[in-house]
Coordinates of C-alpha atoms in Angstrom, one line a residue:
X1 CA -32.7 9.5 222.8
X2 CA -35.3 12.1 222.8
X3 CA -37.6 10.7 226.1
X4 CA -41.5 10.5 225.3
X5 CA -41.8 13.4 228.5
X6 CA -39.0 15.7 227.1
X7 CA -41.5 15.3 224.2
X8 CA -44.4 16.3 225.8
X9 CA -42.7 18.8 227.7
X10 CA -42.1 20.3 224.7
X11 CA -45.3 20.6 223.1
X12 CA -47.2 21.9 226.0
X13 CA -44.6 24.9 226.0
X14 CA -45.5 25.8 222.8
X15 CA -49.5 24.9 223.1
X16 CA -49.8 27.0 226.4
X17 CA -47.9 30.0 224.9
X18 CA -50.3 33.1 225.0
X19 CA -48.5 34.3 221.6
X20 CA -50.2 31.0 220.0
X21 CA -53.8 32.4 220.7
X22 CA -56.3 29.0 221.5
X23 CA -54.5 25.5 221.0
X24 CA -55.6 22.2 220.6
X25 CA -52.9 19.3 219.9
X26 CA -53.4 15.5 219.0
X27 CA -50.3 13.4 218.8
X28 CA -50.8 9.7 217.7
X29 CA -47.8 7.2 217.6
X30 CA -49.6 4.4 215.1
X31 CA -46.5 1.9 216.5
X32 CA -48.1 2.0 219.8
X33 CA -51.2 2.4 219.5
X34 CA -52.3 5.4 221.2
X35 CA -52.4 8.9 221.3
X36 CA -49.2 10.6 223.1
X37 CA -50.0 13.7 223.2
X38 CA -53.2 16.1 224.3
X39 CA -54.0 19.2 224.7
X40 CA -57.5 20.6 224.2
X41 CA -57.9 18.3 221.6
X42 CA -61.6 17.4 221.7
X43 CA -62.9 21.1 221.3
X44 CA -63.6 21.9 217.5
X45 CA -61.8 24.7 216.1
X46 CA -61.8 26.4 212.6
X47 CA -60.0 23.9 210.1
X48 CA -59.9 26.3 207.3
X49 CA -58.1 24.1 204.4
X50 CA -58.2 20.7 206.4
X51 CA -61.1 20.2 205.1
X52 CA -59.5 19.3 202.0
X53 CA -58.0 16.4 203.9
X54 CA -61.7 14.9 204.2
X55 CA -63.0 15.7 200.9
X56 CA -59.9 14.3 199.1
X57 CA -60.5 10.9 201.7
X58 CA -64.0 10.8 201.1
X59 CA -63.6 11.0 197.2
X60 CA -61.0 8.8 196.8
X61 CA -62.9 6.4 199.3
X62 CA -66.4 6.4 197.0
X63 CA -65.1 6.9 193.8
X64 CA -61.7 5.2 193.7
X65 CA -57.9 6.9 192.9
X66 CA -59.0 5.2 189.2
X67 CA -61.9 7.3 188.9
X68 CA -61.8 9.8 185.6
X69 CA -64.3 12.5 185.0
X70 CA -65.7 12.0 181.3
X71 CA -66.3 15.1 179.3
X72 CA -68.8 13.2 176.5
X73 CA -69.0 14.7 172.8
X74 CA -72.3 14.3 171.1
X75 CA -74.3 15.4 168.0
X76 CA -77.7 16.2 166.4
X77 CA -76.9 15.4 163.0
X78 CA -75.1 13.1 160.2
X79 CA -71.3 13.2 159.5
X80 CA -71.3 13.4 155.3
X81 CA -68.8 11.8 153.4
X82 CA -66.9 14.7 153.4
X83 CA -66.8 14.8 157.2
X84 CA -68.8 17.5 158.0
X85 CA -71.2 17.2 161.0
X86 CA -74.4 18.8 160.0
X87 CA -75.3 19.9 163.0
X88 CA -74.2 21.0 166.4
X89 CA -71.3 19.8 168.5
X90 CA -72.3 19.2 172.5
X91 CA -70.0 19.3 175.2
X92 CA -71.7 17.4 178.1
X93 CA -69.1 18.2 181.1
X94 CA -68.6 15.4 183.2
X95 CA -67.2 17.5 186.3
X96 CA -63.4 17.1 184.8
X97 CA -61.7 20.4 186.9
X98 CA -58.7 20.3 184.6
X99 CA -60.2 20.4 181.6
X100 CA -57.9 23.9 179.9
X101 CA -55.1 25.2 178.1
X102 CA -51.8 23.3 177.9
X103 CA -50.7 26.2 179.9
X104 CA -53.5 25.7 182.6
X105 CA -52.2 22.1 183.2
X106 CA -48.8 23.2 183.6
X107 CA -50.1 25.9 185.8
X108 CA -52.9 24.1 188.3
X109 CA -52.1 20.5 187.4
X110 CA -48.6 19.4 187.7
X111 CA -48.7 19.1 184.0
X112 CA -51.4 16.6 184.3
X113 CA -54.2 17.4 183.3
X114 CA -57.2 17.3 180.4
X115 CA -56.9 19.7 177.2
X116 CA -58.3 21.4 174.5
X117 CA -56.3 19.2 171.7
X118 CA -57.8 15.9 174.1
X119 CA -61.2 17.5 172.7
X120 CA -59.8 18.1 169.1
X121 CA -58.7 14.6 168.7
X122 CA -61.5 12.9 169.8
X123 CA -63.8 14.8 167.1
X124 CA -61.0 13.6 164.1
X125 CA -61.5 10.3 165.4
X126 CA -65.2 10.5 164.9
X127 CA -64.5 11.6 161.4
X128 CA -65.5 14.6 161.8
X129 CA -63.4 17.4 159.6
X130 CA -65.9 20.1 159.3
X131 CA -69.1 21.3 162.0
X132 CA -71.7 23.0 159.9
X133 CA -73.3 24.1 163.5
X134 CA -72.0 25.4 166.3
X135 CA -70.2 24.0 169.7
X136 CA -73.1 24.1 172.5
X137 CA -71.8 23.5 176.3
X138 CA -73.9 21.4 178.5
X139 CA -72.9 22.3 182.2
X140 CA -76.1 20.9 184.0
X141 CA -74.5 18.1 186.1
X142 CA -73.6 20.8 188.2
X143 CA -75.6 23.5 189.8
X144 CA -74.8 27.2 188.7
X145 CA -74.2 28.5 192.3
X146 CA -70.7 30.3 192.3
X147 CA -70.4 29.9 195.8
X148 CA -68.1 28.9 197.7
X149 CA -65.1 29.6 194.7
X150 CA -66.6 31.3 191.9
X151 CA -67.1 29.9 188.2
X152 CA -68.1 26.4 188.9
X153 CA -70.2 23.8 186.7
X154 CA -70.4 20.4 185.1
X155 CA -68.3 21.6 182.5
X156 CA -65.5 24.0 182.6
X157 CA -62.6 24.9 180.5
X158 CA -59.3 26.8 182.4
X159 CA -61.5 27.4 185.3
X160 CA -64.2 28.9 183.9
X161 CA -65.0 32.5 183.2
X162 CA -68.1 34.8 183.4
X163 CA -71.5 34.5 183.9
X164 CA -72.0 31.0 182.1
X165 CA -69.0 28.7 182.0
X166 CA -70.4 26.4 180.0
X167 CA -70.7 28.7 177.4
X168 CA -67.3 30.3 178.4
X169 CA -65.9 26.1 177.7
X170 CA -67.9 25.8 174.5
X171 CA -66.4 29.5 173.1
X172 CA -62.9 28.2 174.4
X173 CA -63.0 24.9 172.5
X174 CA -64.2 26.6 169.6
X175 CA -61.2 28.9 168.7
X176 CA -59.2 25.0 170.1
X177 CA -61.2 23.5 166.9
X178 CA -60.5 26.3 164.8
X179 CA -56.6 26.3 165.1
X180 CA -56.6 22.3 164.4
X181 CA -58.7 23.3 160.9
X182 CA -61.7 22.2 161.9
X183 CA -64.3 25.1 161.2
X184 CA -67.2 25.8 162.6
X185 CA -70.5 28.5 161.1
X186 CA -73.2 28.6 164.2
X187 CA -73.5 30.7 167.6
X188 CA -71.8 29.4 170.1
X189 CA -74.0 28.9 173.5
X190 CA -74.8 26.9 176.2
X191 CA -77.6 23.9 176.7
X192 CA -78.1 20.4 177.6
X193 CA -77.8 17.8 175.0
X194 CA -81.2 16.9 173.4
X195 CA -82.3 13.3 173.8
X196 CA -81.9 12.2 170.6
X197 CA -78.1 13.0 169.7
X198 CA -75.7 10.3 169.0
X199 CA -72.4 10.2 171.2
X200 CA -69.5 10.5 169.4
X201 CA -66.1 10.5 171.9
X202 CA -65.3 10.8 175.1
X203 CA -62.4 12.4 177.2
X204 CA -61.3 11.5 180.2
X205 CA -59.9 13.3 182.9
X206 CA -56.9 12.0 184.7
X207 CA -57.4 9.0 187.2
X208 CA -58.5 10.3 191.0
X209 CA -55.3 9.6 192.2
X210 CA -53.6 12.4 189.9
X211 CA -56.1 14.7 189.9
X212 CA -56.6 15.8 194.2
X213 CA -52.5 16.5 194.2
X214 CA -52.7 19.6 193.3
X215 CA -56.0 20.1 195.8
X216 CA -54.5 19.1 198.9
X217 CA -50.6 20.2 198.0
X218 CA -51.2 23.4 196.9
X219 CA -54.9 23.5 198.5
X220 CA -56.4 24.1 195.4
X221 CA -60.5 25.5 196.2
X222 CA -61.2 25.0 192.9
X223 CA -60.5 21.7 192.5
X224 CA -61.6 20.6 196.0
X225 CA -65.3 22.1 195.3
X226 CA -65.4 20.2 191.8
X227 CA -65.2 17.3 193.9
X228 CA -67.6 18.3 196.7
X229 CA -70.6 18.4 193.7
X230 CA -69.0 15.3 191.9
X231 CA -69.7 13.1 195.5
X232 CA -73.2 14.9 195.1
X233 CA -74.0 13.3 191.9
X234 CA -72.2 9.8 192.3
X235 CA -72.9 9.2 195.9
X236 CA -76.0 10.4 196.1
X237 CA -77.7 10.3 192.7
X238 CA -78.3 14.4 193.4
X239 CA -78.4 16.1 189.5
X240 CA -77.7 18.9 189.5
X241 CA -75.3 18.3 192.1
X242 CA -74.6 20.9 195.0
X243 CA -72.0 21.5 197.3
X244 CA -74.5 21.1 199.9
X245 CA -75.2 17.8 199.4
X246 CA -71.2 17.0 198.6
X247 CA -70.1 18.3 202.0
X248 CA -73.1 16.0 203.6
X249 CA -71.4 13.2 201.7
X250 CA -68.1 14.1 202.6
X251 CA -68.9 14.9 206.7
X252 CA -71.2 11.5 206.6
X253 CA -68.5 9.7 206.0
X254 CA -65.7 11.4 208.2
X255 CA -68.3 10.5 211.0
X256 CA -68.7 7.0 210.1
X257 CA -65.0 6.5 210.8
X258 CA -64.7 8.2 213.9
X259 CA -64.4 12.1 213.0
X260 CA -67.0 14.3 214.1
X261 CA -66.6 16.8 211.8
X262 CA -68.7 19.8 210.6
X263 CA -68.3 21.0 207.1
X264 CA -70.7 22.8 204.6
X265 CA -68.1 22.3 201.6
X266 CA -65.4 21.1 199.5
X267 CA -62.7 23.2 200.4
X268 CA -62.8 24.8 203.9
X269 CA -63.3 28.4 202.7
X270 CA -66.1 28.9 205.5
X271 CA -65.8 29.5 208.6
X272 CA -68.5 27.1 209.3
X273 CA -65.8 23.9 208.8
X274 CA -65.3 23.0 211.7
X275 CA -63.5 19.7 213.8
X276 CA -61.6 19.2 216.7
X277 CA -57.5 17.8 216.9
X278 CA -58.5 14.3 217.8
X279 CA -60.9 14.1 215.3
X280 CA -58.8 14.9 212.6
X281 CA -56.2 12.5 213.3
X282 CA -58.4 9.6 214.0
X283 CA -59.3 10.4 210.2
X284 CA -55.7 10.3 209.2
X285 CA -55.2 6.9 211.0
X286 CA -58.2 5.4 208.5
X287 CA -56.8 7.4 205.9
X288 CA -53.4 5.3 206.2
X289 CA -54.7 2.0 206.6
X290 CA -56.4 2.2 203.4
X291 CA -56.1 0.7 200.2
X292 CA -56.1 4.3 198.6
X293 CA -53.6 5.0 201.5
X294 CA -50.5 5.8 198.9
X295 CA -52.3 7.9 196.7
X296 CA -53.8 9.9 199.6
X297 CA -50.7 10.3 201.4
X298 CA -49.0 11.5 197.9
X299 CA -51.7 14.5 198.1
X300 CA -50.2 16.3 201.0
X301 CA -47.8 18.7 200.5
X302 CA -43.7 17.6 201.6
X303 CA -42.2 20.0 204.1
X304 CA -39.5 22.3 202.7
X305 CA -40.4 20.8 198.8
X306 CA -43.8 21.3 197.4
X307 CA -46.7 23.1 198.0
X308 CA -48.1 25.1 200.6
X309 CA -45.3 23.6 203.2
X310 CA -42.0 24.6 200.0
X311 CA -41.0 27.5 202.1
X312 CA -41.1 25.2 205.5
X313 CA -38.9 23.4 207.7
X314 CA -36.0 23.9 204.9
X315 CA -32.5 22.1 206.0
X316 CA -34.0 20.8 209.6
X317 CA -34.9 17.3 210.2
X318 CA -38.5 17.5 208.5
X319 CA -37.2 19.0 205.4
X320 CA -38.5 16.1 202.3
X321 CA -40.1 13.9 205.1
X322 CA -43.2 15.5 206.9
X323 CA -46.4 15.1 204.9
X324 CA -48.9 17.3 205.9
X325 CA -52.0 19.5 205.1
X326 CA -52.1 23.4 206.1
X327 CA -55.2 25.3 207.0
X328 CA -55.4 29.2 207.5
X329 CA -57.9 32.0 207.7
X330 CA -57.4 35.6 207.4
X331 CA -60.0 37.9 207.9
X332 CA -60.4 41.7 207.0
X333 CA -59.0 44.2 209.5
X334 CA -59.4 47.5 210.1
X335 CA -58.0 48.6 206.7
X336 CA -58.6 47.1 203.4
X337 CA -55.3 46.3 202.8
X338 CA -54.4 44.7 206.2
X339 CA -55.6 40.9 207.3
X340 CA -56.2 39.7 210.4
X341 CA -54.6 36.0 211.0
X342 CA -57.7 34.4 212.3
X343 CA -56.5 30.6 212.8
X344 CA -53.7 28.4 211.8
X345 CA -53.8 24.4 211.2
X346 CA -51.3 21.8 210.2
X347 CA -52.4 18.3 210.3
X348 CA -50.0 15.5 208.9
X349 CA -47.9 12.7 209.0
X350 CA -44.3 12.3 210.9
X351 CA -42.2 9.4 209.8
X352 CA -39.8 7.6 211.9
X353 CA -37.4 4.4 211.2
X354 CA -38.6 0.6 212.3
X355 CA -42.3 2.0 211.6
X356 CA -42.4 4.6 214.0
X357 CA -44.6 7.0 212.5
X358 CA -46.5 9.9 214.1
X359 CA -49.8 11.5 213.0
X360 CA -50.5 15.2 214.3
X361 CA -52.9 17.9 214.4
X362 CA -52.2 21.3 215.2
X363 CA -55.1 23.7 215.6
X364 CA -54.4 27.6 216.4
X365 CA -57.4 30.5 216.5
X366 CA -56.3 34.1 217.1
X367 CA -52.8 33.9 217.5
X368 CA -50.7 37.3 218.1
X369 CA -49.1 37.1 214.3
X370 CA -49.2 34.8 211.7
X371 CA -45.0 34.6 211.9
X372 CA -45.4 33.1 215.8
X373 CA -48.3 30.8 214.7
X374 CA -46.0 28.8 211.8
X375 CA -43.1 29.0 214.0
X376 CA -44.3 27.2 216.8
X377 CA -46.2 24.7 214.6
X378 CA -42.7 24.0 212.8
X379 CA -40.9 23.7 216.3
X380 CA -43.4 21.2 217.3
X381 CA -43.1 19.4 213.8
X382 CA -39.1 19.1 214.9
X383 CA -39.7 18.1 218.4
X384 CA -42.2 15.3 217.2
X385 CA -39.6 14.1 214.2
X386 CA -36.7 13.8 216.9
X387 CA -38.6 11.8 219.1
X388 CA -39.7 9.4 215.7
X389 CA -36.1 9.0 214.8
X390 CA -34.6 8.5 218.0
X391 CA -37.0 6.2 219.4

């Protein structure tokens, strides 16, 4: 039996290494009760990617793992008996980040995910066979800022390219439209749907649930500041809405669960994101006893299998059972081509038999090499997953 002091003996080797740069651990055995582990755990540190962690809980709390963004088709004119819209097609983007390709779905999404032929079918539902105008994209539920991930707005198609992705969306399901026959003679652009159109379908995104794997698995920004802007707009009514005021949402409610935590958006890109060890797993101890709990759970990447963690803890005792969220910053060095490993995080969950079930954060800054950084965390993983199954 691995003793709760060999434990502890263990992780305070590795968190007082100098190689590790500045540590701070938080070790929390839920059978119990209490935390079992500290080591400067209350100072905030850079979480990088953990931020993810409390933008997917936040989301998931306010909108529900049902939710579905709805990307709503409208129309300024009559459908003739011959099905041909005489007027324009609008594309009012709901916030859906997976709207694309099939390709793009595969890609991003797990193979879940909104499409161009979702679009093309709603419009032959509506009758429509023909569109005497053009296909207009209406992006304003979103602001235009590209910050902090480039090419964001209420509506996007495969991510979003150049100046105005609305636009970009509109031109995309165009030439969608065009392969299923259904032709269209105006300019495509961008604006917002006049007042007086007349809905004609809808598509939905996938549920909540399906849609933040990808963003905390494989850490997806994109995704993750889609969400930021859609708390913006549900939460707080906020249209056009702004990362700003999603990453208020999102650090409002960490900190009405017990996590002071600072963050300025969705994804953790800036430096500014901050939170401390203990304050990251007193988030993951709400997160569990949740109602959402599975479906959050189900969006951090599995040790050795998926995501950012495929490549780690292969064939040891973690391999297909540690959940977990990584977090890592590199910074220019002195070259262009060389990076400078500027912090390290993995925060997750640890599971043991009879219940026993750990939650962890690991928090490195400046450590001598990004090789010594994921090592250690991965030793400490091991150490904490022996003392789960032994106990």
């Amino acid at each position: 039996m691995v003793a709760l002091k060999q434990l502890q003996r263990e992780l305070r080797a590795e968190a007082v290494d100098p190689y590790m740069g500045e540590v701070g651990v938080s070790v929390w055995d839920v059978s119990e009760g209490r935390e079992i582990f500290s080591h400067e755990a209350d100072k905030s540190r850079m979480m990088a990617s953990t931020s993810k962690i409390f933008t997917i809980g936040a989301a998931l709390a306010h909108l529900g793992p049902d939710y579905q963004a709805e990307t709503r088709l409208w129309s300024d004119g009559e459908i003739d008996d011959e099905g041909t819209l005489r007027g324009d097609l609008y594309l009012e983007g709901g916030g859906d980040p997976s709207l694309g390709s099939a390709k793009h779905s595969e890609v991003f999404h797990y193979g879940v995910a909104s499409t161009g032929n979702d679009v093309v079918d709603a419009v032959q539902r509506a009758g429509v066979k023909e569109i005497s105008g053009a296909v207009i994209g209406d992006g304003s539920r979103f602001d235009a800022d590209a910050r902090p991930t480039g090419r964001l707005g209420g509506l996007t198609y495969g991510r979003g390219k150049g100046d105005d992705v609305a636009q970009h969306a509109a031109e995309s399901i165009t030439s969608v439209l065009r392969e299923a026959g259904i032709a269209t003679a105006g300019e495509v652009t961008s604006g917002m749907v006049p007042q007086h159109a007349d809905l004609l379908g809808t598509v939905r995104s996938p549920k909540l649930g399906e849609l933040i794997r990808p963003a905390g698995k494989r850490s997806d920004n994109f995704i993750s500041e889609m969400l930021a802007r859609q708390l913006a707009v549900e939460v707080r009514g906020e249209r056009p809405g702004t990362t700003r005021t999603g990453a208020e949402v999102v650090a409002q409610y960490a900190r009405d669960r017990g996590s002071d935590i600072h963050q300025v958006d969705g994804s953790g890109l800036a430096f500014r994101n901050q939170v401390a060890p203990v304050s990251a797993v007193n988030f993951l101890r709400e997160m569990v006893s949740q109602p959402f709990a599975a479906e959050f759970t189900d969006s951090l990447a599995l040790m050795g299998v998926d995501g950012t963690l495929d490549d780690r803890g292969r064939n040891t005792s973690v391999h297909g059972a540690v959940k977990a969220k990584t977090g890592t910053h590199l910074v220019r060095g002195n070259t262009a081509k060389v990076r400078e490993f500027r912090c390290s995080a993995l925060t997750g969950i640890c599971p043991g038999p009879q219940g026993r079930t750990l939650l962890f954060s690991i928090m490195q800054e400046n450590p001598k090499s990004r090789y010594t950084a994921l090592a250690a965390q991965e030793r400490m993983v091991r150490s904490m997953m022996d003392y789960a199954q032994s106990s």
